[in-house]
């Protein structure tokens, strides 16, 4: 699998990363999913302390034991929760972030993480305090690099102006093209990588697209009405069929087209979902064909 440099770091992440949020609670199944991913070229695992209120990090930690040196581990923090409680609140304070990182490391069984991301945020947050916390954690050797998980341009730019962030995780797909309008070129110019979530559009950009539209698209999405969204899903299916690729392959190619994008984080709740995603990735259209024919044609069909 191709790898891409993450920001200006020495990390090279696989173009497909494993999003760990949907691993579930069964340890054997979680380990099987991670094994399927890591044995087939995926070196980038993304979790967060909020997933399962810490339980997800524990599952990841157990699954990667003995294989740490071959992997790039990312987690997130900023959502304050207490053990045994099911509620949480946003807390980007320096004191909490420094505590949260140490708790994440304990759950993961690691001495450090490669990428620590602020899990959200607004422009009203004490950004200088967050930056101070992250930079101190770097100096202490607990985190290697700093990232954000955010779609808010004002928040992203505020961090870029204050510190050397490595990456921004954001939702981006053929269905959600907001980053094209606001952030992709800007981040590329600043040598900050984009880590994409939602590249398969809540499953609507897969071979189960219409079923997923029926389940999740009846109220529309963003500026799309339900019917507009259905039309887009149908056009993706038709275009994929015409060019003898899967809708997943087409969606992956689209999301990977921009040079700012380093990796697509795809979730899985079963090992076979990892296999299916990898099959789509390895059978996506060639780069020259994507750029010169398929994607311009698709954009015209859907958006103009």
PDB file of C-alpha atoms in Angstrom, residues 47-59 81 103 107-108:
ATOM      1  CA  UNK A  47      -8.828   5.970  18.258  1.00  0.00           C
ATOM      2  CA  UNK A  48     -10.002   8.442  20.927  1.00  0.00           C
ATOM      3  CA  UNK A  49     -10.441   8.412  24.659  1.00  0.00           C
ATOM      4  CA  UNK A  50     -14.173   9.082  24.268  1.00  0.00           C
ATOM      5  CA  UNK A  51     -14.790   5.897  22.265  1.00  0.00           C
ATOM      6  CA  UNK A  52     -16.350   3.528  24.767  1.00  0.00           C
ATOM      7  CA  UNK A  53     -15.205   5.911  27.523  1.00  0.00           C
ATOM      8  CA  UNK A  54     -11.678   4.559  27.338  1.00  0.00           C
ATOM      9  CA  UNK A  55     -12.513   0.938  26.540  1.00  0.00           C
ATOM     10  CA  UNK A  56     -11.646   1.340  22.867  1.00  0.00           C
ATOM     11  CA  UNK A  57      -8.119   2.458  23.696  1.00  0.00           C
ATOM     12  CA  UNK A  58      -7.730  -0.603  25.921  1.00  0.00           C
ATOM     13  CA  UNK A  59      -8.777  -2.893  23.046  1.00  0.00           C
ATOM     14  CA  UNK A  81     -15.555  11.967  31.358  1.00  0.00           C
ATOM     15  CA  UNK A 103      -4.759   8.225  30.969  1.00  0.00           C
ATOM     16  CA  UNK A 107      -5.049   2.406  28.524  1.00  0.00           C
ATOM     17  CA  UNK A 108      -3.035   1.925  25.334  1.00  0.00           C
TER      18      UNK A 108
END
